[in-house]
CSV table of C-alpha atoms and ligand atoms in Angstrom, one decimal:
chain,number,residue,atom,x,y,z
B,1,MET,CA,114.3,133.4,135.2
B,2,SER,CA,111.1,131.7,136.5
B,3,LYS,CA,112.1,128.2,135.6
B,4,THR,CA,115.2,127.5,137.7
B,5,LYS,CA,115.3,123.8,137.8
B,6,LYS,CA,117.2,122.0,135.1
B,7,LYS,CA,114.3,119.6,134.4
B,8,ASP,CA,112.0,122.5,133.7
B,9,LEU,CA,114.5,124.1,131.3
B,10,LEU,CA,115.1,121.1,129.2
B,11,TYR,CA,112.7,119.1,127.1
B,12,GLU,CA,113.3,116.0,124.9
B,13,ASN,CA,111.6,113.0,123.4
B,14,LYS,CA,112.5,109.9,125.3
B,15,ASN,CA,111.1,106.6,126.7
B,16,ARG,CA,109.0,107.7,129.7
B,17,PHE,CA,108.2,104.3,131.4
B,18,GLY,CA,110.5,105.4,134.2
B,19,GLU,CA,108.3,108.5,134.9
B,20,ILE,CA,105.1,106.4,135.3
B,21,GLY,CA,103.4,106.1,138.7
B,22,LYS,CA,102.0,103.0,140.3
B,23,ASN,CA,98.4,103.7,139.3
B,24,ASP,CA,99.2,104.5,135.7
B,25,LYS,CA,101.3,101.2,135.5
B,26,LYS,CA,98.2,99.2,136.7
B,27,SER,CA,95.9,101.1,134.3
B,28,ILE,CA,98.2,100.5,131.4
B,29,LYS,CA,98.1,96.8,132.0
B,30,VAL,CA,94.3,96.5,132.2
B,31,TYR,CA,93.6,99.0,129.4
B,32,CYS,CA,96.0,97.2,126.9
B,33,GLU,CA,94.3,93.8,127.6
B,34,ASP,CA,90.9,95.4,126.7
B,35,TYR,CA,92.4,97.0,123.6
B,36,LYS,CA,93.9,93.8,122.3
B,37,LYS,CA,90.6,92.0,122.7
B,38,PHE,CA,88.8,94.8,120.9
B,39,LEU,CA,91.3,94.7,118.0
B,40,ASP,CA,90.8,90.9,117.6
B,41,ASN,CA,87.0,91.5,117.2
B,42,ALA,CA,87.3,94.6,114.9
B,43,LYS,CA,89.5,93.8,111.9
B,44,THR,CA,87.5,95.8,109.4
B,45,GLU,CA,85.8,99.3,109.6
B,46,ARG,CA,82.4,97.6,109.7
B,47,GLU,CA,83.4,95.3,112.5
B,48,PHE,CA,84.9,98.3,114.4
B,49,ALA,CA,81.7,100.3,113.9
B,50,THR,CA,79.5,97.3,115.1
B,51,GLU,CA,81.7,96.7,118.2
B,52,ALA,CA,81.8,100.4,119.0
B,53,GLN,CA,78.0,100.7,118.7
B,54,LYS,CA,77.7,97.7,121.1
B,55,TYR,CA,80.1,99.3,123.6
B,56,LEU,CA,78.3,102.7,123.4
B,57,GLU,CA,75.0,101.0,124.1
B,58,GLU,CA,76.4,99.2,127.1
B,59,CYS,CA,77.7,102.6,128.3
B,60,GLY,CA,74.2,104.2,128.1
B,61,PHE,CA,74.5,106.0,124.8
B,62,ARG,CA,71.3,105.9,122.6
B,63,PRO,CA,70.7,106.5,118.9
B,64,LEU,CA,70.6,110.2,118.1
B,65,ASP,CA,67.5,109.8,116.0
B,66,SER,CA,65.6,108.4,119.0
B,67,ALA,CA,66.3,111.5,121.1
B,68,GLU,CA,63.6,114.3,121.0
B,69,SER,CA,65.8,116.9,122.6
B,70,LEU,CA,69.2,116.9,124.3
B,71,SER,CA,70.6,118.5,127.4
B,72,ALA,CA,73.8,118.4,129.4
B,73,GLY,CA,75.0,114.9,130.1
B,74,ASP,CA,72.9,113.2,127.5
B,75,LYS,CA,74.8,110.6,125.5
B,76,VAL,CA,74.0,109.8,121.9
B,77,TYR,CA,75.5,108.2,118.8
B,78,ALA,CA,74.8,108.0,115.1
B,79,VAL,CA,76.2,105.3,112.8
B,80,ASN,CA,77.2,106.3,109.2
B,81,ARG,CA,76.3,103.5,106.8
B,82,GLY,CA,77.7,100.8,109.1
B,83,LYS,CA,81.3,102.2,108.6
B,84,GLY,CA,81.5,105.3,110.8
B,85,ILE,CA,80.2,106.6,114.1
B,86,VAL,CA,79.7,110.0,115.8
B,87,ALA,CA,79.2,109.6,119.6
B,88,ALA,CA,78.5,112.7,121.7
B,89,VAL,CA,78.1,113.7,125.3
B,90,ILE,CA,76.2,117.0,125.5
B,91,GLY,CA,78.1,119.7,127.5
B,92,ARG,CA,77.0,122.3,130.1
B,93,GLU,CA,77.9,125.3,128.0
B,94,ASP,CA,75.7,126.4,125.1
B,95,ILE,CA,76.7,124.1,122.2
B,96,THR,CA,77.4,127.1,120.0
B,97,GLU,CA,80.4,127.7,122.1
B,98,GLY,CA,81.9,124.8,120.3
B,99,ALA,CA,82.6,121.1,120.9
B,100,SER,CA,85.7,119.1,121.8
B,101,ILE,CA,86.1,116.6,118.9
B,102,VAL,CA,88.5,113.6,118.8
B,103,GLY,CA,88.5,112.2,115.3
B,104,ALA,CA,90.1,108.9,114.2
B,105,HIS,CA,89.8,106.6,111.3
B,106,ILE,CA,88.7,102.9,111.5
B,107,ASP,CA,89.8,101.6,108.1
B,108,SER,CA,93.2,100.0,107.7
B,109,PRO,CA,95.3,98.9,104.7
B,110,ARG,CA,94.3,95.4,103.4
B,111,LEU,CA,93.3,93.5,100.4
B,112,ASP,CA,89.8,93.9,99.0
B,113,LEU,CA,88.1,91.2,96.8
B,114,LYS,CA,87.5,92.4,93.2
B,115,PRO,CA,83.9,92.6,91.9
B,116,ASN,CA,84.5,89.3,90.1
B,117,PRO,CA,87.0,87.7,92.4
B,118,LEU,CA,86.6,83.9,92.0
B,119,TYR,CA,88.5,82.0,89.3
B,120,GLU,CA,90.2,78.7,88.6
B,121,ASP,CA,93.7,78.2,87.3
B,122,ASN,CA,95.5,74.9,86.9
B,123,HIS,CA,93.2,73.1,89.3
B,124,PHE,CA,93.5,75.8,92.0
B,125,ALA,CA,90.6,78.2,93.0
B,126,TYR,CA,91.6,81.7,93.9
B,127,PHE,CA,90.2,85.1,94.9
B,128,LYS,CA,91.6,88.1,93.0
B,129,THR,CA,92.2,91.1,95.2
B,130,HIS,CA,92.7,94.8,94.8
B,131,TYR,CA,94.9,96.2,97.6
B,132,TYR,CA,93.4,99.1,99.7
B,133,GLY,CA,95.7,101.8,101.0
B,134,GLY,CA,99.4,102.1,101.1
B,135,ILE,CA,100.9,98.6,101.5
B,136,LYS,CA,104.3,97.0,100.7
B,137,LYS,CA,102.9,94.2,98.6
B,138,TYR,CA,105.7,91.7,99.4
B,139,GLN,CA,104.7,91.8,103.1
B,140,TRP,CA,101.4,90.0,102.4
B,141,LEU,CA,102.9,86.8,100.9
B,142,THR,CA,103.1,83.5,102.7
B,143,MET,CA,101.3,84.6,105.9
B,144,PRO,CA,98.0,83.4,107.4
B,145,LEU,CA,95.1,85.4,106.1
B,146,ALA,CA,91.5,85.6,107.2
B,147,ILE,CA,88.5,86.7,105.1
B,148,HIS,CA,86.0,89.2,106.6
B,149,GLY,CA,83.1,91.1,105.2
B,150,VAL,CA,79.5,91.3,104.1
B,151,ALA,CA,77.6,90.2,101.0
B,152,THR,CA,74.3,92.0,100.4
B,153,LEU,CA,71.7,90.0,98.6
B,154,GLU,CA,69.2,91.6,96.1
B,155,ASP,CA,66.5,91.7,98.8
B,156,GLY,CA,68.8,93.6,101.1
B,157,THR,CA,69.6,90.6,103.4
B,158,GLN,CA,73.1,91.2,104.9
B,159,ILE,CA,75.3,88.1,105.1
B,160,ASN,CA,78.2,88.4,107.5
B,161,ILE,CA,81.4,86.5,106.5
B,162,SER,CA,84.3,85.8,108.8
B,163,VAL,CA,86.6,82.8,108.3
B,164,GLY,CA,90.2,82.2,109.2
B,165,GLU,CA,90.3,83.5,112.8
B,166,GLU,CA,89.3,80.4,114.8
B,167,ASP,CA,91.8,77.7,115.6
B,168,ASP,CA,89.8,75.1,113.7
B,169,ASP,CA,89.0,77.4,110.7
B,170,PRO,CA,91.0,76.9,107.5
B,171,THR,CA,93.6,79.6,106.7
B,172,PHE,CA,94.2,81.4,103.4
B,173,LEU,CA,97.4,82.7,101.8
B,174,ILE,CA,99.1,84.2,98.9
B,175,THR,CA,102.1,82.1,97.6
B,176,ASP,CA,105.6,83.3,96.8
B,177,LEU,CA,108.3,82.0,94.6
B,178,LEU,CA,110.8,79.6,96.1
B,179,PRO,CA,114.3,81.1,96.5
B,180,HIS,CA,115.7,78.4,94.2
B,181,PHE,CA,113.8,79.9,91.2
B,182,ALA,CA,113.7,83.5,92.4
B,183,LYS,CA,116.9,84.7,90.7
B,184,ASP,CA,115.0,87.1,88.4
B,185,GLN,CA,112.5,88.2,91.1
B,186,MET,CA,115.4,89.0,93.5
B,187,GLN,CA,116.9,91.4,90.9
B,188,LYS,CA,113.7,93.4,90.7
B,189,LYS,CA,113.0,96.6,92.6
B,190,LEU,CA,111.1,95.9,95.8
B,191,SER,CA,108.2,97.9,94.4
B,192,GLU,CA,108.0,95.8,91.3
B,193,ALA,CA,108.9,92.3,92.6
B,194,VAL,CA,105.3,91.5,93.6
B,195,PRO,CA,102.8,93.0,91.1
B,196,GLY,CA,99.3,93.9,92.4
B,197,GLU,CA,97.7,91.3,90.0
B,198,SER,CA,99.7,88.5,91.7
B,199,LEU,CA,98.0,89.1,95.1
B,200,ASN,CA,95.7,86.1,94.5
B,201,VAL,CA,94.4,84.3,97.6
B,202,ILE,CA,94.5,80.5,97.4
B,203,LEU,CA,91.1,78.9,98.2
B,204,GLY,CA,91.1,75.2,97.2
B,205,ASN,CA,92.3,72.4,95.1
B,206,THR,CA,89.5,69.8,94.8
B,207,GLU,CA,86.7,69.3,92.2
B,208,CYS,CA,83.1,69.1,93.0
B,209,GLU,CA,82.0,65.5,93.3
B,210,ASP,CA,78.5,65.2,91.9
B,211,CYS,CA,78.4,68.2,89.6
B,212,ASP,CA,77.3,68.1,86.0
B,213,ASP,CA,79.7,67.2,83.2
B,214,ASP,CA,79.0,70.5,81.4
B,215,ILE,CA,80.6,72.4,84.4
B,216,LYS,CA,84.1,73.2,83.1
B,217,GLU,CA,85.8,74.7,86.2
B,218,LYS,CA,85.0,72.1,88.8
B,219,VAL,CA,87.4,73.4,91.5
B,220,LYS,CA,85.9,76.8,91.3
B,221,TYR,CA,82.4,75.3,91.3
B,222,ASN,CA,83.3,73.3,94.4
B,223,ILE,CA,84.3,76.5,96.3
B,224,LEU,CA,81.0,78.2,95.2
B,225,SER,CA,79.0,75.2,96.4
B,226,LEU,CA,80.8,75.3,99.8
B,227,LEU,CA,80.2,79.1,100.0
B,228,ASN,CA,76.5,78.5,99.1
B,229,ASP,CA,76.2,75.8,101.8
B,230,LYS,CA,77.6,78.0,104.5
B,231,TYR,CA,76.5,81.5,103.5
B,232,ASP,CA,73.7,80.9,100.9
B,233,ILE,CA,75.4,83.1,98.4
B,234,CYS,CA,76.1,82.7,94.6
B,235,GLU,CA,78.7,84.1,92.3
B,236,GLU,CA,76.7,87.2,91.4
B,237,ASP,CA,76.5,88.1,95.1
B,238,PHE,CA,80.2,89.1,95.1
B,239,VAL,CA,79.2,92.1,93.0
B,240,SER,CA,77.3,93.5,96.0
B,241,SER,CA,79.8,92.6,98.6
B,242,GLU,CA,82.6,94.2,100.6
B,243,ILE,CA,84.9,91.4,101.5
B,244,GLU,CA,88.4,92.1,102.9
B,245,VAL,CA,91.4,89.9,103.3
B,246,VAL,CA,93.3,90.7,106.5
B,247,PRO,CA,96.1,89.1,108.5
B,248,ALA,CA,94.8,86.2,110.7
B,249,TYR,CA,97.2,87.1,113.5
B,250,LYS,CA,95.8,88.0,116.9
B,251,ALA,CA,97.0,91.0,118.8
B,252,ARG,CA,99.9,89.9,121.1
B,253,ASP,CA,102.2,91.4,123.7
B,254,LEU,CA,105.6,92.1,122.2
B,255,GLY,CA,108.9,91.5,123.9
B,256,PHE,CA,110.1,89.6,127.0
B,257,ASP,CA,109.1,92.7,129.1
B,258,ARG,CA,105.7,92.8,127.3
B,259,SER,CA,106.1,96.6,126.9
B,260,MET,CA,104.7,96.7,123.4
B,261,ILE,CA,101.8,95.4,121.3
B,262,ALA,CA,102.1,93.7,117.9
B,263,ALA,CA,98.8,93.7,116.0
B,264,TYR,CA,97.2,94.3,112.6
B,265,GLY,CA,95.2,97.5,112.1
B,266,GLN,CA,96.7,99.7,114.9
B,267,ASP,CA,96.7,102.5,112.3
B,268,ASP,CA,94.3,103.9,113.3
B,269,ARG,CA,92.3,101.7,115.7
B,270,ILE,CA,94.7,102.4,118.5
B,271,CYS,CA,93.5,106.1,118.4
B,272,ALA,CA,89.9,105.1,117.5
B,273,TYR,CA,89.7,102.8,120.6
B,274,GLY,CA,91.2,105.5,122.8
B,275,ALA,CA,88.6,108.1,121.6
B,276,LEU,CA,85.8,105.6,122.0
B,277,ARG,CA,86.9,104.7,125.6
B,278,ALA,CA,87.4,108.3,126.5
B,279,VAL,CA,84.0,109.5,125.3
B,280,THR,CA,82.3,106.8,127.3
B,281,GLU,CA,83.9,107.9,130.6
B,282,ILE,CA,82.8,111.6,130.3
B,283,LYS,CA,80.0,112.6,132.6
B,284,LYS,CA,78.8,116.2,132.1
B,285,PRO,CA,81.6,118.0,130.3
B,286,LYS,CA,81.8,121.8,130.0
B,287,TYR,CA,81.9,121.6,126.2
B,288,THR,CA,80.1,118.9,124.2
B,289,ALA,CA,82.4,115.9,123.7
B,290,VAL,CA,82.4,114.3,120.3
B,291,CYS,CA,84.1,111.1,119.3
B,292,LEU,CA,84.2,111.0,115.5
B,293,LEU,CA,85.2,107.7,113.8
B,294,VAL,CA,85.5,107.8,110.0
B,295,ASP,CA,86.3,105.4,107.2
B,296,LYS,CA,88.4,105.7,104.0
B,297,GLU,CA,91.3,107.7,105.4
B,298,GLU,CA,93.7,105.3,103.9
B,299,ILE,CA,92.5,106.2,100.4
B,300,GLY,CA,92.2,109.9,100.8
B,301,SER,CA,89.1,110.3,103.1
B,302,VAL,CA,86.9,110.0,100.1
B,303,GLY,CA,83.3,108.7,99.8
B,304,ASN,CA,80.3,109.3,102.0
B,305,THR,CA,81.9,107.5,104.9
B,306,GLY,CA,85.2,109.4,104.7
B,307,MET,CA,86.1,112.7,106.4
B,308,ARG,CA,85.5,114.7,103.2
B,309,SER,CA,81.8,113.7,103.3
B,310,ARG,CA,79.1,116.1,104.7
B,311,ASN,CA,78.0,113.4,107.1
B,312,PHE,CA,79.8,115.0,110.0
B,313,GLU,CA,78.2,118.4,109.4
B,314,ASN,CA,74.8,116.8,108.9
B,315,THR,CA,75.1,114.8,112.1
B,316,MET,CA,76.2,117.9,114.0
B,317,ALA,CA,73.2,119.7,112.6
B,318,LYS,CA,71.0,117.1,114.1
B,319,ILE,CA,72.8,117.3,117.5
B,320,VAL,CA,72.6,121.1,117.5
B,321,SER,CA,69.0,121.2,116.5
B,322,LYS,CA,68.0,118.9,119.3
B,323,THR,CA,70.1,120.9,121.8
B,324,VAL,CA,69.3,124.6,121.2
B,325,ASP,CA,66.1,126.6,121.2
B,326,ASN,CA,65.3,128.2,117.8
B,327,TYR,CA,67.7,126.3,115.6
B,328,SER,CA,69.3,128.2,112.8
B,329,ASP,CA,72.1,127.6,110.3
B,330,LEU,CA,74.2,130.2,112.0
B,331,LYS,CA,74.0,128.2,115.3
B,332,LEU,CA,75.3,125.1,113.5
B,333,ARG,CA,78.1,127.2,111.8
B,334,ASP,CA,79.0,128.7,115.2
B,335,THR,CA,79.1,125.3,116.8
B,336,ILE,CA,81.4,124.0,114.2
B,337,SER,CA,83.8,126.9,113.9
B,338,ASN,CA,84.1,127.3,117.6
B,339,SER,CA,85.0,123.6,118.0
B,340,ILE,CA,88.5,122.3,118.4
B,341,CYS,CA,89.6,118.9,117.3
B,342,LEU,CA,92.3,116.4,118.0
B,343,SER,CA,93.0,114.5,114.7
B,344,ALA,CA,93.7,111.2,116.4
B,345,ASP,CA,96.0,109.4,114.1
B,346,VAL,CA,99.3,107.4,114.4
B,347,CYS,CA,102.7,108.8,113.6
B,348,ALA,CA,106.0,107.2,112.6
B,349,ALA,CA,108.1,106.2,115.6
B,350,PHE,CA,111.9,106.3,115.4
B,351,ASP,CA,113.2,102.9,114.3
B,352,PRO,CA,116.8,102.2,115.3
B,353,SER,CA,117.0,99.6,112.5
B,354,PHE,CA,116.1,102.4,109.9
B,355,PRO,CA,117.5,105.6,111.4
B,356,GLU,CA,118.1,107.2,108.0
B,357,VAL,CA,114.5,108.3,107.5
B,358,SER,CA,114.2,110.1,110.8
B,359,GLU,CA,115.6,113.2,112.3
B,360,LYS,CA,116.4,112.1,115.8
B,361,ARG,CA,115.6,115.3,117.7
B,362,ASN,CA,112.1,115.5,116.1
B,363,ALA,CA,111.1,111.8,115.9
B,364,PRO,CA,108.6,110.4,118.4
B,365,VAL,CA,109.8,107.3,120.2
B,366,ILE,CA,107.9,104.2,121.2
B,367,ASN,CA,106.7,104.5,124.8
B,368,GLY,CA,107.6,108.2,124.9
B,369,GLY,CA,104.0,109.2,125.1
B,370,ILE,CA,101.4,110.6,122.7
B,371,GLY,CA,102.9,112.1,119.6
B,372,LEU,CA,101.9,115.7,119.3
B,373,MET,CA,102.4,116.6,115.6
B,374,LYS,CA,102.0,120.3,114.7
B,375,TYR,CA,102.1,119.3,111.0
B,376,SER,CA,102.4,116.3,108.6
B,377,GLY,CA,102.7,116.6,104.8
B,378,SER,CA,105.7,116.2,102.7
B,379,GLY,CA,108.4,118.3,100.9
B,380,GLY,CA,108.2,121.7,102.5
B,381,LYS,CA,105.1,120.8,104.6
B,382,SER,CA,103.1,120.5,101.4
B,383,GLY,CA,99.6,119.2,102.2
B,384,ALA,CA,100.0,119.8,105.9
B,385,SER,CA,97.3,121.3,108.2
B,386,ASP,CA,99.8,123.3,110.3
B,387,ALA,CA,98.3,123.6,113.8
B,388,SER,CA,98.6,127.1,115.3
B,389,ALA,CA,101.0,127.9,118.2
B,390,GLU,CA,97.9,128.9,120.2
B,391,LEU,CA,96.3,125.5,119.8
B,392,MET,CA,99.5,123.7,120.5
B,393,ALA,CA,99.8,125.6,123.7
B,394,SER,CA,96.3,124.8,124.9
B,395,ILE,CA,96.7,121.1,124.2
B,396,ARG,CA,100.1,121.0,125.8
B,397,LYS,CA,98.6,122.6,128.9
B,398,ILE,CA,95.7,120.1,129.0
B,399,PHE,CA,98.1,117.2,128.8
B,400,ASN,CA,100.6,118.6,131.4
B,401,ASP,CA,97.8,119.4,133.9
B,402,ALA,CA,96.4,115.9,133.6
B,403,ASP,CA,99.9,114.2,133.8
B,404,VAL,CA,99.5,112.8,130.3
B,405,LYS,CA,102.9,111.7,128.8
B,406,TRP,CA,103.4,113.3,125.4
B,407,GLN,CA,106.2,114.1,122.9
B,408,ALA,CA,106.4,116.5,120.0
B,409,GLY,CA,107.7,115.6,116.6
B,410,GLU,CA,107.3,115.5,112.8
B,411,LEU,CA,106.7,112.8,110.2
B,412,GLY,CA,110.2,111.7,109.3
B,413,LYS,CA,113.3,113.5,107.9
B,414,ILE,CA,112.7,116.4,105.5
B,415,ASP,CA,112.1,115.2,101.9
B,416,ALA,CA,112.3,111.5,103.0
B,417,GLY,CA,108.6,111.0,102.2
B,418,GLY,CA,105.5,112.0,104.0
B,419,GLY,CA,101.8,111.5,104.5
B,420,GLY,CA,98.6,113.1,105.8
B,421,THR,CA,95.6,112.5,108.1
B,422,ILE,CA,92.0,113.7,108.4
B,423,ALA,CA,93.4,117.0,109.9
B,424,GLY,CA,93.3,118.9,106.7
B,425,PHE,CA,89.6,118.0,106.0
B,426,VAL,CA,88.6,118.9,109.5
B,427,ALA,CA,90.5,122.2,109.2
B,428,ASN,CA,88.5,122.9,106.0
B,429,LEU,CA,85.4,123.0,108.2
B,430,ASP,CA,86.9,126.0,110.0
B,431,ILE,CA,87.9,124.0,113.0
B,432,GLY,CA,91.2,124.3,114.9
B,433,VAL,CA,92.8,120.9,114.6
B,434,VAL,CA,96.1,119.2,115.6
B,435,ASP,CA,97.4,115.7,115.0
B,436,VAL,CA,97.7,113.7,118.3
B,437,GLY,CA,98.3,110.0,118.1
B,438,ALA,CA,100.5,107.1,119.0
B,439,PRO,CA,103.9,106.4,117.4
B,440,LEU,CA,104.1,103.1,115.6
B,441,LEU,CA,106.9,100.9,114.2
B,442,SER,CA,106.2,99.1,110.9
B,443,MET,CA,103.2,101.2,110.2
B,444,HIS,CA,100.9,99.9,107.4
B,445,SER,CA,102.5,96.4,107.7
B,446,PRO,CA,100.4,93.3,108.5
B,447,TYR,CA,101.7,93.4,112.1
B,448,GLU,CA,102.3,96.9,113.4
B,449,VAL,CA,104.0,97.8,116.7
B,450,SER,CA,102.8,100.2,119.4
B,451,GLY,CA,104.0,101.0,122.9
B,452,LYS,CA,101.8,100.2,125.8
B,453,LEU,CA,102.5,103.4,127.6
B,454,ASP,CA,101.5,105.4,124.4
B,455,THR,CA,98.4,103.2,123.9
B,456,TYR,CA,97.1,104.1,127.4
B,457,MET,CA,98.2,107.7,127.2
B,458,LEU,CA,96.0,108.2,124.2
B,459,PHE,CA,92.9,107.4,126.3
B,460,LYS,CA,94.1,109.5,129.2
B,461,GLY,CA,94.9,112.4,126.9
B,462,TYR,CA,91.7,112.3,124.9
B,463,LYS,CA,89.7,112.1,128.2
B,464,ALA,CA,91.6,115.1,129.6
B,465,PHE,CA,90.8,117.0,126.4
B,466,PHE,CA,87.1,116.1,126.6
B,467,GLU,CA,87.2,117.4,130.2
B,468,ARG,CA,88.8,120.7,129.3
A,1,MN,MN1,96.2,106.7,110.0
A,2,MN,MN1,97.6,105.0,107.5
């Protein structure tokens, strides 16, 4: 027997704060402060892409299209329609040997405004919303909401909208029934108690003062006038807008010991931020390092900004063509199929208040390190991209060699439910891929919980992977 010590024989998922050295402790603290600040400035996929672009520029990355040719150590990025980013550091090896990709998504569950959102009812003005992604609708009532997004005018002018975040901004909310009259509501199933069409955001209650008599809905008109004053938009401009209603909370430390973070949108910006930070700290890697940030994961990775789009292949084609002599389609194909990818997405942490959905031996725990998930899916691994034993071994070695804390698990108890990530769509490109992300509590809620150790270990782990 080669492994004689007890600690080498045994392995289990557990809180690993006690195993952390002094340096890591300090780094965790500093990193998590940066992360919280970034989260507060990036509550939508567009805001994340904008902030990421800014950060990449600060770190010496330049637009891919501006580069004539690329060689080892060159740093480039390409933005996909304002909602996704590919950032790369060219490696020393021939790029056709494959890249190291860390892919995360930057969209989060929220409420989108409908195409015709503004209406008046009983002297109130409201926005009608259509929820985006998997939410428990009741969680979005009676909480402070902010409104973020863009309206694009006919001439292409982009108007940025963000209101509800500053202390002197007004807030917005969706009302709920008082308990005194909620007898019928309380008898309903949780999934039916709050219908999607009742997620209407309250905007105002006063009429316009000097408007014409023939204007029937004076409260609605008043809101339109205010929006026109501030943003120079009219009602038809909503048609060409993407406006999202998100929690107005800021990211905060959680607990007396400040060992966790509570924040909106940690699925999956916790991994996206880790991937972004990691790629900016790589100098001249052996293999080309690629940070891939995509949109639309929460609704099936659809659309031209989602992982199912050809955008990633097209961007890689540009990178490869600028890197190799005599570009050919085969060289692009080789680059892609020789690549390996960490699908950087969050997993469900064991929640002691809801133990019934987890199988304790295979549930990642908060502050137990990065969750290494061989597969996700539901009901007999259906829909899972089952990572190979060989890939699991190489990732495990990379993490162990770099003293990255990690744990292995699966997505809940068998037949308790399930879910997926971008992993399957990356695998379809003929890339070896495994899910590697932080465990969260209250995932998809307006205020998700992460562990600070895990948050930092994502960065450390992705960096070690880029440096493989
Ligand atoms: Mn996710
Ligand atoms: Mn999700």
